Coordinates of C-alpha atoms in Angstrom, one line a residue:
L1470 CA 74.9 -14.2 23.3
H1471 CA 75.2 -17.8 22.3
Q1472 CA 78.5 -18.2 24.0
D1473 CA 77.8 -16.1 27.2
G1474 CA 74.3 -17.3 28.0
P1475 CA 73.4 -20.5 29.8
G1476 CA 72.3 -22.1 26.6
P1477 CA 71.5 -21.5 22.9
A1478 CA 69.2 -18.6 22.2
P1479 CA 65.6 -19.6 21.3
R1480 CA 64.5 -19.7 17.7
L1481 CA 62.2 -16.8 17.1
P1482 CA 58.9 -17.0 15.3
P1483 CA 58.4 -15.2 11.9
I1484 CA 58.0 -11.5 11.7
A1485 CA 55.0 -10.2 9.9
P1486 CA 55.4 -6.9 8.1
A1487 CA 54.2 -4.0 10.2
Q1488 CA 50.9 -2.4 9.4
A1489 CA 51.7 0.8 11.3
P1490 CA 49.9 -0.3 14.5
A1491 CA 49.0 2.8 16.6
T1492 CA 49.5 1.2 20.0
P1493 CA 51.4 3.4 22.6
T1494 CA 53.9 0.6 23.2
A1495 CA 54.8 0.2 19.5
L1496 CA 55.1 4.0 19.0
H1497 CA 57.2 4.4 22.1
L1498 CA 59.6 1.6 21.1
G1499 CA 59.6 2.6 17.5
R1500 CA 60.7 6.2 18.2
G1501 CA 62.2 6.9 21.6
I1502 CA 63.9 3.7 22.5
L1503 CA 65.9 3.1 19.4
G1504 CA 69.1 4.6 20.8
A1505 CA 68.8 2.6 24.0
V1506 CA 68.1 -0.6 21.9
R1507 CA 71.4 -0.1 20.0
L1508 CA 73.6 0.9 22.9
G1509 CA 71.9 0.2 26.1
R1510 CA 72.6 3.7 27.5
R1511 CA 71.0 7.1 27.8
P1512 CA 72.1 9.5 25.1
S1513 CA 72.0 12.5 27.4
E1514 CA 74.8 11.3 29.6
S1515 CA 78.2 12.8 29.0
R1516 CA 81.0 10.2 29.4
G1517 CA 84.7 10.0 28.8
S1518 CA 86.1 8.2 25.8
E1519 CA 87.7 5.6 28.1
A1520 CA 84.6 5.0 30.1
P1521 CA 83.3 1.4 29.9
K1522 CA 80.3 0.7 27.8
R1523 CA 77.0 0.4 29.7
P1524 CA 75.5 -3.1 29.9
K1525 CA 72.9 -3.8 27.2
T1526 CA 69.3 -4.3 28.5
Q1527 CA 67.5 -7.6 28.2
F1528 CA 65.3 -6.1 25.5
A1529 CA 68.3 -4.8 23.5
L1530 CA 69.9 -8.2 23.6
F1531 CA 66.6 -9.7 22.4
V1532 CA 66.5 -7.3 19.5
E1533 CA 70.1 -8.1 18.6
E1534 CA 69.2 -11.8 18.4
A1535 CA 66.2 -11.1 16.3
R1536 CA 68.2 -8.9 14.0
R1537 CA 70.9 -11.6 13.7
Q1538 CA 68.3 -14.3 12.8
R1539 CA 66.4 -12.0 10.4
P1540 CA 68.8 -9.5 8.7
E1541 CA 66.5 -9.1 5.8
H1542 CA 63.7 -7.3 7.7
E1543 CA 63.4 -3.6 8.0
H1544 CA 64.5 -2.0 11.3
K1545 CA 61.1 -0.5 12.0
D1546 CA 59.3 -3.7 11.4
L1547 CA 61.7 -5.6 13.6
I1548 CA 61.4 -3.2 16.5
I1549 CA 57.6 -3.2 16.5
W1550 CA 57.5 -7.0 16.3
A1551 CA 60.1 -7.3 19.1
A1552 CA 58.1 -5.0 21.3
K1553 CA 55.0 -7.1 21.0
R1554 CA 56.8 -10.4 21.2
W1555 CA 58.7 -9.3 24.3
Q1556 CA 55.5 -8.5 26.2
T1557 CA 54.1 -12.0 25.6
M1558 CA 57.3 -14.0 26.4
D1559 CA 57.3 -16.1 29.6
P1560 CA 60.2 -16.1 32.0
N1561 CA 61.7 -19.3 30.6
E1562 CA 61.9 -17.7 27.1
R1563 CA 63.5 -14.6 28.5
Q1564 CA 66.1 -16.5 30.6
P1565 CA 68.9 -16.5 28.0
F1566 CA 68.6 -12.7 27.7
V1567 CA 68.4 -12.2 31.5
A1568 CA 71.5 -14.3 32.0
A1569 CA 73.4 -12.4 29.3
H1570 CA 72.4 -9.1 30.7
R1571 CA 73.5 -10.1 34.2
K1572 CA 76.9 -11.2 33.0
D1573 CA 77.3 -8.0 31.0
K1574 CA 76.3 -5.9 34.0
E1575 CA 79.0 -7.7 36.1
R1576 CA 81.5 -6.9 33.5
Y1577 CA 80.4 -3.2 33.5
N1578 CA 80.6 -2.9 37.3
R1579 CA 84.2 -4.3 37.3
E1580 CA 85.3 -2.0 34.5
W1581 CA 83.5 1.0 36.0
A1582 CA 85.2 0.5 39.4
A1583 CA 88.6 0.4 37.7
Y1584 CA 87.7 3.5 35.6
E1585 CA 86.7 5.4 38.7
R1586 CA 90.0 4.6 40.4
K1587 CA 91.8 5.9 37.4
L1588 CA 89.8 9.1 37.4
E1589 CA 90.5 9.6 41.1
A1590 CA 94.2 9.1 40.6
S1591 CA 94.3 11.6 37.7
Q1592 CA 92.5 14.4 39.6
R1593 CA 94.5 17.0 41.4
D1594 CA 93.9 20.0 43.6
P1595 CA 93.5 23.1 41.4
E1596 CA 95.3 25.1 44.1
K1597 CA 98.3 22.9 44.0
P1598 CA 101.4 24.5 42.3
V1599 CA 102.1 23.2 38.8
W1600 CA 105.6 21.8 38.0
P1601 CA 107.4 24.3 35.8
L1602 CA 108.6 23.7 32.3
S1603 CA 112.2 22.7 31.6
A1604 CA 114.6 24.8 29.6
Y1605 CA 114.0 22.6 26.5
R1606 CA 110.3 22.6 26.8
M1607 CA 110.3 26.4 27.0
F1608 CA 112.4 26.6 23.9
E1609 CA 110.2 24.1 22.1
S1610 CA 107.0 26.1 23.0
A1611 CA 108.6 29.3 21.8
Y1612 CA 109.8 27.7 18.6
I1613 CA 106.4 26.2 17.7
R1614 CA 104.6 29.6 18.4
Q1615 CA 107.1 31.4 16.2
Q1616 CA 106.8 28.9 13.3
T1617 CA 103.0 28.6 13.5
A1618 CA 101.2 31.0 11.2
P1619 CA 97.9 31.0 9.3
Y1620 CA 99.7 30.5 6.0
R1621 CA 101.9 27.6 7.3
K1622 CA 100.2 24.3 7.9
V1623 CA 102.9 22.2 9.4
P1624 CA 102.0 19.3 11.7
S1625 CA 102.8 19.8 15.3
Q1626 CA 104.9 16.6 15.4
E1627 CA 107.1 17.9 12.5
L1628 CA 107.6 21.2 14.4
A1629 CA 108.6 19.3 17.5
K1630 CA 111.2 17.4 15.5
Q1631 CA 112.6 20.6 14.0
A1632 CA 112.8 22.2 17.5
A1633 CA 114.7 19.1 18.9
A1634 CA 117.2 19.3 16.0
Q1635 CA 117.8 23.0 16.5
W1636 CA 118.2 22.6 20.3
K1637 CA 120.9 20.0 19.7
E1638 CA 122.8 22.5 17.5
M1639 CA 122.6 25.4 19.9
S1640 CA 125.6 26.3 22.1
E1641 CA 125.5 26.5 25.9
K1642 CA 125.5 30.3 25.6
E1643 CA 122.4 30.2 23.4
K1644 CA 120.7 27.9 25.8
E1645 CA 121.6 29.9 28.9
P1646 CA 118.5 32.3 28.9
Y1647 CA 116.2 29.2 28.8
A1648 CA 118.2 27.4 31.5
Q1649 CA 118.2 30.5 33.8
R1650 CA 114.4 31.0 33.3
A1651 CA 113.8 27.3 34.1
A1652 CA 115.9 27.6 37.3
D1653 CA 114.0 30.6 38.5
L1654 CA 110.7 28.9 37.9
L1655 CA 111.8 25.8 39.7
Q1656 CA 112.9 27.8 42.7
A1657 CA 109.6 29.6 42.8
Y1658 CA 107.7 26.3 42.5
R1659 CA 109.6 24.7 45.4
A1660 CA 108.8 27.7 47.6
D1661 CA 105.1 27.6 46.6
M1662 CA 105.0 23.9 47.2
E1663 CA 106.4 24.2 50.6
R1664 CA 103.8 26.8 51.6
Y1665 CA 101.0 24.6 50.0
T1666 CA 102.1 21.5 52.0
S1667 CA 102.6 23.3 55.3
S1668 CA 99.2 25.1 55.1
G1669 CA 97.3 21.8 55.2
Q1670 CA 95.6 22.3 51.8
E1671 CA 96.9 19.1 50.4
A1672 CA 95.6 17.0 53.3
A1673 CA 92.3 18.7 53.1
W1674 CA 92.0 18.1 49.4
L1675 CA 92.9 14.4 49.8
S1676 CA 90.3 14.1 52.5
R1677 CA 87.6 15.7 50.3
R1678 CA 88.5 13.4 47.4
A1679 CA 88.3 10.3 49.6
A1680 CA 84.9 11.4 50.9
R1681 CA 83.6 11.9 47.3
S1682 CA 84.8 8.5 46.3
K1683 CA 83.1 6.9 49.3
R1684 CA 79.8 8.7 48.5
R1685 CA 80.0 7.7 44.9
S1686 CA 80.5 4.0 45.8
E1687 CA 77.6 4.1 48.2
R1688 CA 75.4 5.6 45.6
E1689 CA 76.4 2.9 43.2
L1690 CA 75.6 0.2 45.8
R1691 CA 72.2 1.7 46.5
K1692 CA 71.4 2.0 42.7
N1693 CA 72.4 -1.7 42.1
A1694 CA 70.2 -2.8 45.1
K1695 CA 67.3 -0.8 43.8
E1696 CA 67.6 -2.2 40.3
G1697 CA 67.8 -5.7 41.7
S1698 CA 64.7 -5.2 43.8
A1699 CA 62.8 -3.7 40.9
Q1700 CA 63.7 -6.7 38.7
R1701 CA 62.6 -9.2 41.3
K1702 CA 59.3 -7.4 41.7
R1703 CA 58.7 -7.4 37.9
A1704 CA 59.5 -11.1 37.7
A1705 CA 57.1 -11.8 40.6
K1706 CA 54.4 -9.7 38.9
R1707 CA 54.8 -11.6 35.6
A1708 CA 54.7 -14.9 37.3
A1709 CA 51.5 -14.0 39.2
A1710 CA 49.9 -12.8 36.0
K1711 CA 50.8 -16.0 34.2
A1712 CA 49.4 -18.1 37.1
R1713 CA 46.1 -16.2 37.0
H1714 CA 45.7 -16.6 33.2
S1715 CA 46.9 -20.2 33.0
P1716 CA 44.2 -22.9 32.9
K1717 CA 43.8 -24.8 36.1
R1718 CA 44.7 -28.5 35.9
E1719 CA 42.1 -31.0 36.8
A1720 CA 43.0 -33.1 39.7

């Protein structure tokens, strides 16, 4: 936060031990938002292991800074204090966290776009014929199935090494059944692939995939525009409230 923001993070005032305040905001932040504070994401979403991490919210960054400055405080006391303090902070005090959140969100958008392109490239038409196994792969699969038993706990990598060693020792006559089976499967695959390509299924699948990708990009653009508009409205509302409550200067 200190390196990415426009300037050093502000020093935070002391935290008083929580006396179990029963305000709705404190209860909400003390119970339901803890996961979002830690990760800046909704726990209900299912995401791949390679998906980029969501950008942390401004409040989550503020809590991290408070935790860094005061590691001796209990987590519950820190969250309740941070919730109250965040509500009373003016835009200038929030600026380092706003800038850090904006930079993190730009990072997320770049990584998510690359992740989506990778997902699109990895997807395939379920109706497209699958490339058949080679002679060796068929032997390896049969060998591992034969050697795998409930009473034998041999790692798969070790079984693969054993299969490779045995394949090298086999004669051409012993390999012939696997080679013939692989040749038959390859011939059938080529025939199925020719029918698949000539039927227009591949072109239709690519067209549907491109349309899905375009709709996803449009949804992301609309979402970003909506979030930006909401942030501007909240900032304007806070500025107007501050102007109403600030004392008027005498001319």
